[in-house]
PDB file of C-alpha atoms and ligand atoms in Angstrom:
ATOM      1  CA  MET A 158      70.788  57.988-126.792  1.00  0.00           C
ATOM      2  CA  SER A 159      70.982  59.536-123.282  1.00  0.00           C
ATOM      3  CA  ALA A 160      72.991  62.755-122.802  1.00  0.00           C
ATOM      4  CA  ASN A 161      75.457  60.738-120.770  1.00  0.00           C
ATOM      5  CA  ALA A 162      76.052  58.119-123.483  1.00  0.00           C
ATOM      6  CA  LEU A 163      76.256  60.897-126.074  1.00  0.00           C
ATOM      7  CA  TYR A 164      79.085  62.674-124.234  1.00  0.00           C
ATOM      8  CA  THR A 165      80.900  59.427-123.429  1.00  0.00           C
ATOM      9  CA  ASP A 166      80.999  58.865-127.207  1.00  0.00           C
ATOM     10  CA  LEU A 167      81.929  62.485-127.871  1.00  0.00           C
ATOM     11  CA  SER A 168      84.452  63.115-125.098  1.00  0.00           C
ATOM     12  CA  ASP A 169      87.494  62.204-127.213  1.00  0.00           C
ATOM     13  CA  TYR A 170      86.348  64.519-130.015  1.00  0.00           C
ATOM     14  CA  TYR A 171      84.781  67.249-127.932  1.00  0.00           C
ATOM     15  CA  ASP A 172      87.625  69.772-127.867  1.00  0.00           C
ATOM     16  CA  LEU A 173      88.241  69.296-131.596  1.00  0.00           C
ATOM     17  CA  MET A 174      84.518  69.793-132.253  1.00  0.00           C
ATOM     18  CA  CYS A 175      84.595  73.039-130.257  1.00  0.00           C
ATOM     19  CA  ALA A 176      87.898  74.310-131.645  1.00  0.00           C
ATOM     20  CA  ASP A 177      86.159  77.324-133.279  1.00  0.00           C
ATOM     21  CA  ILE A 178      84.507  78.491-130.055  1.00  0.00           C
ATOM     22  CA  ASP A 179      86.056  81.578-128.485  1.00  0.00           C
ATOM     23  CA  TYR A 180      85.906  80.403-124.865  1.00  0.00           C
ATOM     24  CA  GLN A 181      88.037  83.307-123.695  1.00  0.00           C
ATOM     25  CA  ALA A 182      85.635  85.907-125.161  1.00  0.00           C
ATOM     26  CA  GLN A 183      82.649  84.106-123.617  1.00  0.00           C
ATOM     27  CA  SER A 184      84.290  83.934-120.190  1.00  0.00           C
ATOM     28  CA  ASN A 185      85.463  87.579-120.339  1.00  0.00           C
ATOM     29  CA  SER A 186      81.990  88.742-121.303  1.00  0.00           C
ATOM     30  CA  ILE A 187      80.329  86.962-118.380  1.00  0.00           C
ATOM     31  CA  HIS A 188      83.075  88.252-116.082  1.00  0.00           C
ATOM     32  CA  ARG A 189      82.122  91.826-117.165  1.00  0.00           C
ATOM     33  CA  LEU A 190      78.418  91.107-116.613  1.00  0.00           C
ATOM     34  CA  HIS A 191      79.235  89.733-113.171  1.00  0.00           C
ATOM     35  CA  GLN A 192      81.178  92.910-112.348  1.00  0.00           C
ATOM     36  CA  ILE A 193      78.148  95.005-113.406  1.00  0.00           C
ATOM     37  CA  PHE A 194      75.269  92.991-111.930  1.00  0.00           C
ATOM     38  CA  GLY A 195      76.807  90.696-109.320  1.00  0.00           C
ATOM     39  CA  ASN A 196      78.151  90.976-105.818  1.00  0.00           C
ATOM     40  CA  SER A 197      81.886  91.411-105.489  1.00  0.00           C
ATOM     41  CA  GLY A 198      82.566  87.732-104.669  1.00  0.00           C
ATOM     42  CA  ASN A 199      84.730  85.468-106.766  1.00  0.00           C
ATOM     43  CA  ILE A 200      83.381  81.974-106.094  1.00  0.00           C
ATOM     44  CA  HIS A 201      82.229  80.475-109.386  1.00  0.00           C
ATOM     45  CA  LEU A 202      80.508  77.262-110.449  1.00  0.00           C
ATOM     46  CA  ASP A 203      80.084  76.151-114.076  1.00  0.00           C
ATOM     47  CA  LEU A 204      77.119  73.818-114.708  1.00  0.00           C
ATOM     48  CA  ALA A 205      77.566  71.177-117.435  1.00  0.00           C
ATOM     49  CA  CYS A 206      81.216  72.231-117.526  1.00  0.00           C
ATOM     50  CA  GLY A 207      82.259  69.581-120.048  1.00  0.00           C
ATOM     51  CA  THR A 208      86.037  69.459-120.509  1.00  0.00           C
ATOM     52  CA  GLY A 209      86.442  72.655-118.446  1.00  0.00           C
ATOM     53  CA  PRO A 210      87.473  75.379-120.926  1.00  0.00           C
ATOM     54  CA  HIS A 211      85.405  78.086-119.205  1.00  0.00           C
ATOM     55  CA  VAL A 212      86.583  76.984-115.758  1.00  0.00           C
ATOM     56  CA  ARG A 213      90.161  77.477-117.009  1.00  0.00           C
ATOM     57  CA  HIS A 214      89.457  81.060-118.133  1.00  0.00           C
ATOM     58  CA  PHE A 215      87.545  81.976-114.967  1.00  0.00           C
ATOM     59  CA  ILE A 216      90.443  80.729-112.801  1.00  0.00           C
ATOM     60  CA  ASP A 217      92.814  82.774-114.946  1.00  0.00           C
ATOM     61  CA  ASN A 218      90.525  85.796-114.349  1.00  0.00           C
ATOM     62  CA  GLY A 219      90.928  85.431-110.565  1.00  0.00           C
ATOM     63  CA  TYR A 220      87.881  83.298-109.681  1.00  0.00           C
ATOM     64  CA  GLN A 221      87.841  80.257-107.421  1.00  0.00           C
ATOM     65  CA  SER A 222      86.092  78.093-109.983  1.00  0.00           C
ATOM     66  CA  SER A 223      84.577  74.669-109.863  1.00  0.00           C
ATOM     67  CA  GLY A 224      82.554  72.620-112.310  1.00  0.00           C
ATOM     68  CA  LEU A 225      79.908  69.942-112.382  1.00  0.00           C
ATOM     69  CA  ASP A 226      78.846  67.631-115.148  1.00  0.00           C
ATOM     70  CA  ILE A 227      76.884  64.413-115.518  1.00  0.00           C
ATOM     71  CA  ASN A 228      79.598  62.716-117.563  1.00  0.00           C
ATOM     72  CA  GLN A 229      82.762  61.365-115.907  1.00  0.00           C
ATOM     73  CA  PRO A 230      84.930  61.139-119.082  1.00  0.00           C
ATOM     74  CA  MET A 231      84.273  64.868-119.697  1.00  0.00           C
ATOM     75  CA  LEU A 232      85.164  65.651-116.055  1.00  0.00           C
ATOM     76  CA  ASP A 233      88.388  63.618-116.323  1.00  0.00           C
ATOM     77  CA  LYS A 234      89.478  65.896-119.169  1.00  0.00           C
ATOM     78  CA  ALA A 235      88.396  68.993-117.201  1.00  0.00           C
ATOM     79  CA  LYS A 236      90.577  67.914-114.258  1.00  0.00           C
ATOM     80  CA  ILE A 237      93.610  67.633-116.544  1.00  0.00           C
ATOM     81  CA  ARG A 238      92.913  71.129-117.920  1.00  0.00           C
ATOM     82  CA  CYS A 239      92.255  72.653-114.458  1.00  0.00           C
ATOM     83  CA  PRO A 240      94.089  70.595-111.801  1.00  0.00           C
ATOM     84  CA  GLU A 241      93.474  73.270-109.167  1.00  0.00           C
ATOM     85  CA  ALA A 242      89.651  73.149-109.558  1.00  0.00           C
ATOM     86  CA  GLN A 243      87.097  70.892-107.874  1.00  0.00           C
ATOM     87  CA  PHE A 244      84.825  68.966-110.207  1.00  0.00           C
ATOM     88  CA  SER A 245      81.799  66.929-109.212  1.00  0.00           C
ATOM     89  CA  LEU A 246      79.696  64.353-110.993  1.00  0.00           C
ATOM     90  CA  GLN A 247      76.180  65.733-110.572  1.00  0.00           C
ATOM     91  CA  ASN A 248      72.978  66.347-112.441  1.00  0.00           C
ATOM     92  CA  MET A 249      72.403  70.087-112.791  1.00  0.00           C
ATOM     93  CA  SER A 250      68.686  69.586-112.056  1.00  0.00           C
ATOM     94  CA  GLU A 251      69.387  68.517-108.481  1.00  0.00           C
ATOM     95  CA  PHE A 252      72.878  69.629-107.560  1.00  0.00           C
ATOM     96  CA  LYS A 253      74.200  70.656-104.185  1.00  0.00           C
ATOM     97  CA  VAL A 254      77.195  72.789-103.204  1.00  0.00           C
ATOM     98  CA  THR A 255      79.282  72.560-100.041  1.00  0.00           C
ATOM     99  CA  LYS A 256      79.830  76.330-100.036  1.00  0.00           C
ATOM    100  CA  HIS A 257      77.617  79.064-101.542  1.00  0.00           C
ATOM    101  CA  VAL A 258      78.873  80.684-104.725  1.00  0.00           C
ATOM    102  CA  ASP A 259      78.713  84.174-106.275  1.00  0.00           C
ATOM    103  CA  LEU A 260      78.443  83.290-109.931  1.00  0.00           C
ATOM    104  CA  ILE A 261      76.910  80.278-111.667  1.00  0.00           C
ATOM    105  CA  THR A 262      77.335  79.849-115.416  1.00  0.00           C
ATOM    106  CA  CYS A 263      75.939  77.401-117.932  1.00  0.00           C
ATOM    107  CA  PHE A 264      77.345  77.762-121.446  1.00  0.00           C
ATOM    108  CA  LEU A 265      76.687  76.389-124.907  1.00  0.00           C
ATOM    109  CA  TYR A 266      72.916  76.079-124.426  1.00  0.00           C
ATOM    110  CA  SER A 267      73.522  73.300-121.885  1.00  0.00           C
ATOM    111  CA  ILE A 268      70.543  74.438-119.778  1.00  0.00           C
ATOM    112  CA  HIS A 269      68.469  72.679-122.458  1.00  0.00           C
ATOM    113  CA  TYR A 270      69.878  69.342-121.191  1.00  0.00           C
ATOM    114  CA  CYS A 271      67.448  69.531-118.253  1.00  0.00           C
ATOM    115  CA  ASP A 272      65.108  66.625-118.824  1.00  0.00           C
ATOM    116  CA  GLY A 273      61.818  68.487-119.306  1.00  0.00           C
ATOM    117  CA  ILE A 274      60.229  71.647-117.911  1.00  0.00           C
ATOM    118  CA  ASN A 275      59.901  70.281-114.354  1.00  0.00           C
ATOM    119  CA  LYS A 276      63.614  69.384-114.257  1.00  0.00           C
ATOM    120  CA  LEU A 277      64.426  72.858-115.615  1.00  0.00           C
ATOM    121  CA  LYS A 278      62.451  74.343-112.709  1.00  0.00           C
ATOM    122  CA  GLU A 279      64.325  72.071-110.260  1.00  0.00           C
ATOM    123  CA  CYS A 280      67.582  73.286-111.778  1.00  0.00           C
ATOM    124  CA  LEU A 281      66.556  76.933-111.230  1.00  0.00           C
ATOM    125  CA  ALA A 282      65.670  76.137-107.603  1.00  0.00           C
ATOM    126  CA  SER A 283      69.056  74.399-107.116  1.00  0.00           C
ATOM    127  CA  VAL A 284      70.850  77.417-108.634  1.00  0.00           C
ATOM    128  CA  HIS A 285      68.953  79.792-106.338  1.00  0.00           C
ATOM    129  CA  ASN A 286      69.855  77.658-103.281  1.00  0.00           C
ATOM    130  CA  ALA A 287      73.522  77.537-104.267  1.00  0.00           C
ATOM    131  CA  LEU A 288      73.983  81.297-104.760  1.00  0.00           C
ATOM    132  CA  ASN A 289      75.084  83.837-102.179  1.00  0.00           C
ATOM    133  CA  VAL A 290      72.965  86.963-101.714  1.00  0.00           C
ATOM    134  CA  GLY A 291      73.356  89.127-104.831  1.00  0.00           C
ATOM    135  CA  GLY A 292      74.872  86.221-106.739  1.00  0.00           C
ATOM    136  CA  ILE A 293      74.069  85.803-110.427  1.00  0.00           C
ATOM    137  CA  PHE A 294      73.248  83.001-112.830  1.00  0.00           C
ATOM    138  CA  CYS A 295      74.288  83.483-116.485  1.00  0.00           C
ATOM    139  CA  PHE A 296      73.431  81.187-119.367  1.00  0.00           C
ATOM    140  CA  ASN A 297      72.692  81.257-123.067  1.00  0.00           C
ATOM    141  CA  THR A 298      69.532  79.769-124.454  1.00  0.00           C
ATOM    142  CA  VAL A 299      67.266  79.558-127.512  1.00  0.00           C
ATOM    143  CA  ASP A 300      63.545  80.357-127.783  1.00  0.00           C
ATOM    144  CA  LYS A 301      61.729  77.350-129.261  1.00  0.00           C
ATOM    145  CA  ASN A 302      59.478  79.634-131.329  1.00  0.00           C
ATOM    146  CA  LYS A 303      62.451  81.203-133.118  1.00  0.00           C
ATOM    147  CA  ILE A 304      64.304  78.001-134.037  1.00  0.00           C
ATOM    148  CA  ASP A 305      65.117  77.691-137.728  1.00  0.00           C
ATOM    149  CA  SER A 306      65.133  73.910-138.160  1.00  0.00           C
ATOM    150  CA  ASP A 307      66.865  74.185-141.557  1.00  0.00           C
ATOM    151  CA  SER A 308      69.932  75.971-140.279  1.00  0.00           C
ATOM    152  CA  PHE A 309      73.035  74.252-138.931  1.00  0.00           C
ATOM    153  CA  VAL A 310      76.636  75.136-138.177  1.00  0.00           C
ATOM    154  CA  GLU A 311      79.506  73.242-139.720  1.00  0.00           C
ATOM    155  CA  HIS A 312      83.213  73.292-139.148  1.00  0.00           C
ATOM    156  CA  THR A 313      86.154  71.167-140.191  1.00  0.00           C
ATOM    157  CA  ALA A 314      89.404  70.209-138.470  1.00  0.00           C
ATOM    158  CA  THR A 315      92.405  68.004-139.093  1.00  0.00           C
ATOM    159  CA  SER A 316      93.888  65.828-136.358  1.00  0.00           C
ATOM    160  CA  GLU A 317      96.280  62.853-136.425  1.00  0.00           C
ATOM    161  CA  ASN A 318      96.012  62.297-140.204  1.00  0.00           C
ATOM    162  CA  SER A 319      92.219  62.408-140.120  1.00  0.00           C
ATOM    163  CA  PHE A 320      89.920  65.052-141.544  1.00  0.00           C
ATOM    164  CA  PHE A 321      86.793  65.838-139.500  1.00  0.00           C
ATOM    165  CA  THR A 322      83.545  67.578-140.417  1.00  0.00           C
ATOM    166  CA  PHE A 323      81.290  68.513-137.489  1.00  0.00           C
ATOM    167  CA  ARG A 324      77.682  69.641-138.018  1.00  0.00           C
ATOM    168  CA  SER A 325      75.078  70.668-135.453  1.00  0.00           C
ATOM    169  CA  GLY A 326      71.632  72.255-135.573  1.00  0.00           C
ATOM    170  CA  TRP A 327      68.344  72.556-133.691  1.00  0.00           C
ATOM    171  CA  HIS A 328      65.054  71.083-134.786  1.00  0.00           C
ATOM    172  CA  TYR A 329      61.698  72.070-133.292  1.00  0.00           C
ATOM    173  CA  SER A 330      58.445  70.523-134.492  1.00  0.00           C
ATOM    174  CA  GLY A 331      56.403  73.634-133.681  1.00  0.00           C
ATOM    175  CA  SER A 332      54.611  72.250-130.615  1.00  0.00           C
ATOM    176  CA  GLY A 333      55.424  70.788-127.212  1.00  0.00           C
ATOM    177  CA  SER A 334      58.426  71.159-124.921  1.00  0.00           C
ATOM    178  CA  LYS A 335      61.020  69.035-126.733  1.00  0.00           C
ATOM    179  CA  GLN A 336      63.515  70.178-129.335  1.00  0.00           C
ATOM    180  CA  LEU A 337      66.178  68.076-130.998  1.00  0.00           C
ATOM    181  CA  LEU A 338      69.893  68.717-131.115  1.00  0.00           C
ATOM    182  CA  LYS A 339      71.136  67.139-134.332  1.00  0.00           C
ATOM    183  CA  LEU A 340      74.817  66.316-134.362  1.00  0.00           C
ATOM    184  CA  SER A 341      76.970  64.600-136.940  1.00  0.00           C
ATOM    185  CA  ILE A 342      80.665  63.865-137.201  1.00  0.00           C
ATOM    186  CA  GLU A 343      82.417  62.612-140.343  1.00  0.00           C
ATOM    187  CA  LYS A 344      85.948  61.304-139.933  1.00  0.00           C
ATOM    188  CA  THR A 345      87.995  60.605-143.060  1.00  0.00           C
ATOM    189  CA  THR A 346      91.311  58.767-142.736  1.00  0.00           C
ATOM    190  CA  ALA A 347      93.079  58.008-146.030  1.00  0.00           C
ATOM    191  CA  ASP A 348      90.033  57.246-148.221  1.00  0.00           C
ATOM    192  CA  LYS A 349      87.854  55.694-145.535  1.00  0.00           C
ATOM    193  CA  THR A 350      84.992  57.811-144.064  1.00  0.00           C
ATOM    194  CA  LEU A 351      83.177  57.001-140.823  1.00  0.00           C
ATOM    195  CA  VAL A 352      79.947  58.845-140.032  1.00  0.00           C
ATOM    196  CA  TRP A 353      78.485  59.277-136.557  1.00  0.00           C
ATOM    197  CA  HIS A 354      75.040  60.793-136.166  1.00  0.00           C
ATOM    198  CA  ASP A 355      72.829  61.622-133.190  1.00  0.00           C
ATOM    199  CA  GLU A 356      69.501  63.345-132.630  1.00  0.00           C
ATOM    200  CA  HIS A 357      69.208  64.234-129.007  1.00  0.00           C
ATOM    201  CA  PRO A 358      65.964  65.446-127.336  1.00  0.00           C
ATOM    202  CA  MET A 359      66.327  68.543-125.166  1.00  0.00           C
ATOM    203  CA  VAL A 360      63.885  70.740-123.272  1.00  0.00           C
ATOM    204  CA  ALA A 361      62.230  73.450-125.375  1.00  0.00           C
ATOM    205  CA  PHE A 362      60.617  76.640-124.047  1.00  0.00           C
ATOM    206  CA  SER A 363      59.706  80.120-125.182  1.00  0.00           C
ATOM    207  CA  TYR A 364      61.345  83.101-123.515  1.00  0.00           C
ATOM    208  CA  THR A 365      57.927  83.961-122.044  1.00  0.00           C
ATOM    209  CA  GLU A 366      57.804  80.521-120.370  1.00  0.00           C
ATOM    210  CA  LEU A 367      61.429  80.822-119.232  1.00  0.00           C
ATOM    211  CA  LYS A 368      60.870  84.260-117.689  1.00  0.00           C
ATOM    212  CA  GLU A 369      57.846  82.894-115.783  1.00  0.00           C
ATOM    213  CA  ALA A 370      59.981  80.027-114.414  1.00  0.00           C
ATOM    214  CA  LEU A 371      62.790  82.420-113.394  1.00  0.00           C
ATOM    215  CA  LYS A 372      60.579  85.116-111.856  1.00  0.00           C
ATOM    216  CA  PRO A 373      60.124  83.584-108.350  1.00  0.00           C
ATOM    217  CA  TYR A 374      63.909  83.447-107.870  1.00  0.00           C
ATOM    218  CA  PHE A 375      65.626  86.151-109.898  1.00  0.00           C
ATOM    219  CA  GLU A 376      65.607  89.645-111.365  1.00  0.00           C
ATOM    220  CA  ILE A 377      66.176  89.011-115.043  1.00  0.00           C
ATOM    221  CA  GLN A 378      68.295  90.952-117.562  1.00  0.00           C
ATOM    222  CA  ILE A 379      68.490  89.706-121.146  1.00  0.00           C
ATOM    223  CA  PHE A 380      71.278  90.508-123.624  1.00  0.00           C
ATOM    224  CA  GLU A 381      71.904  89.908-127.301  1.00  0.00           C
ATOM    225  CA  HIS A 382      73.963  86.795-127.945  1.00  0.00           C
ATOM    226  CA  ASP A 383      77.164  88.758-128.554  1.00  0.00           C
ATOM    227  CA  TYR A 384      80.203  88.058-126.396  1.00  0.00           C
ATOM    228  CA  ASP A 385      82.152  90.999-127.848  1.00  0.00           C
ATOM    229  CA  LYS A 386      79.804  93.717-126.719  1.00  0.00           C
ATOM    230  CA  ILE A 387      77.101  93.982-124.084  1.00  0.00           C
ATOM    231  CA  THR A 388      73.837  94.973-125.775  1.00  0.00           C
ATOM    232  CA  LEU A 389      70.379  94.717-124.248  1.00  0.00           C
ATOM    233  CA  TRP A 390      68.159  92.188-126.002  1.00  0.00           C
ATOM    234  CA  ALA A 391      65.945  93.932-128.574  1.00  0.00           C
ATOM    235  CA  GLU A 392      63.165  91.350-127.979  1.00  0.00           C
ATOM    236  CA  ARG A 393      63.471  89.947-131.509  1.00  0.00           C
ATOM    237  CA  SER A 394      66.210  87.331-131.506  1.00  0.00           C
ATOM    238  CA  GLY A 395      65.596  83.827-130.178  1.00  0.00           C
ATOM    239  CA  ASN A 396      69.212  83.471-129.131  1.00  0.00           C
ATOM    240  CA  ALA A 397      70.173  85.411-126.003  1.00  0.00           C
ATOM    241  CA  ILE A 398      72.231  85.590-122.828  1.00  0.00           C
ATOM    242  CA  PHE A 399      70.212  85.604-119.588  1.00  0.00           C
ATOM    243  CA  VAL A 400      71.694  87.289-116.510  1.00  0.00           C
ATOM    244  CA  CYS A 401      69.649  86.458-113.418  1.00  0.00           C
ATOM    245  CA  VAL A 402      70.297  88.166-110.082  1.00  0.00           C
ATOM    246  CA  LYS A 403      69.219  86.212-106.990  1.00  0.00           C
ATOM    247  CA  ILE A 404      66.352  87.798-105.061  1.00  0.00           C
TER     248      ILE A 404
HETATM  249  C1  SAM B 169      77.483  70.969-125.201  1.00  0.00           C
HETATM  250  S1  SAM B 169      78.410  70.336-123.837  1.00  0.00           S
HETATM  251  C2  SAM B 169      78.919  71.873-123.132  1.00  0.00           C
HETATM  252  C3  SAM B 169      80.188  71.759-122.337  1.00  0.00           C
HETATM  253  C4  SAM B 169      80.783  73.094-121.881  1.00  0.00           C
HETATM  254  N1  SAM B 169      79.828  73.844-121.083  1.00  0.00           N
HETATM  255  C5  SAM B 169      81.225  73.914-123.074  1.00  0.00           C
HETATM  256  O1  SAM B 169      80.723  75.044-123.227  1.00  0.00           O
HETATM  257  O2  SAM B 169      82.094  73.430-123.816  1.00  0.00           O
HETATM  258  C6  SAM B 169      77.136  69.788-122.784  1.00  0.00           C
HETATM  259  C7  SAM B 169      77.606  69.189-121.462  1.00  0.00           C
HETATM  260  O3  SAM B 169      76.455  68.997-120.647  1.00  0.00           O
HETATM  261  C8  SAM B 169      76.629  67.828-119.871  1.00  0.00           C
HETATM  262  N2  SAM B 169      75.310  67.448-119.368  1.00  0.00           N
HETATM  263  C9  SAM B 169      74.264  66.947-120.056  1.00  0.00           C
HETATM  264  N3  SAM B 169      73.213  66.757-119.248  1.00  0.00           N
HETATM  265  C10 SAM B 169      73.585  67.186-118.006  1.00  0.00           C
HETATM  266  C11 SAM B 169      72.933  67.258-116.742  1.00  0.00           C
HETATM  267  N4  SAM B 169      71.667  66.877-116.603  1.00  0.00           N
HETATM  268  N5  SAM B 169      73.633  67.736-115.690  1.00  0.00           N
HETATM  269  C12 SAM B 169      74.921  68.115-115.814  1.00  0.00           C
HETATM  270  N6  SAM B 169      75.593  68.072-116.996  1.00  0.00           N
HETATM  271  C13 SAM B 169      74.933  67.619-118.079  1.00  0.00           C
HETATM  272  C14 SAM B 169      77.272  66.868-120.861  1.00  0.00           C
HETATM  273  O4  SAM B 169      77.873  65.772-120.199  1.00  0.00           O
HETATM  274  C15 SAM B 169      78.246  67.810-121.582  1.00  0.00           C
HETATM  275  O5  SAM B 169      79.499  67.812-120.947  1.00  0.00           O
END
C-alpha cells in the first residue's frame, strides 16, 4: 500500500490512534531547541504535518506556522484544527516554499517516508533551500542498526461505542535501506471485531549514513529522544532528535 493510500485509510482514525502522544511537550521541546540553536525568526513549516497537531501548538507558541503533507484527507483535518494556517499538498522530497522559513520540523519519524536514500537526500536539499540563514531543521529518527523488530507499542481507546486497539512497530531485516512500519488496528463494536493490518516500507539508514547526508548542508546536534529534558545524545540509543542548523 502506498503511504498516500495508507493515510487515506487511516485519516478518520488518526487522532484516536495518536491520542497518547504528548504533542504539546514535543512542540515545546522543539521550541526550546529553536530558541537555543536557531535564529530569532518565527516562521515555521511542519513537514508531513498530518492532521496538524504540532502546527496548532506552534501557532499557540507565537509562530507563523504552515504545514505540508502528501495526503489531502489529513490536510483537510489539519485545516479544521488550524484555520489560520496555510497547508499545501506536497511531497516532502521535492517541496517548495513561497517564503523562506526559520524552523522546519518533521515529527513522528515521518522523515522515513522519503522513498529511498536518494529521495531522503532530495528532501534535505529542499529543506536547506527553504530555510533562512541560521534556520534549523528538527526531526526524530531511528537508526536501522538499533531497531528491535520484536518490540511494538500498543494502546487502546474507546470511541462511539467501539473499542480500538492500535499496535505499531518497526521491522528491519538487517541489510539494505528499507525498514517496515507494521501497523494494526482492531475495532470491536458489540461482539464484532474488524482487523486492519498494514506493513509499510520506509527508508532505513544508520546514523552514520544520515550524518554523511546532512553534512553538506547543516551543522548537526543530536539529542536523546526525550521531550521533557534536553540531553545530548550519548551515542548509544538508536532513537534520537536531530537538530540541524543551516550552513
Ligand atoms: C505518522 S504520520 C505523522 C503526522 C504528524 N507529523 C504527527 O506527528 O502526527 C505521517 C504523515 O506523513 C505523510 N506523508 C507520507 N509520505 C509523505 C511524503 N512523501 N511527503 C509528505 N508527507 C508524507 C502522511 O500522509 C502522514 O500524514
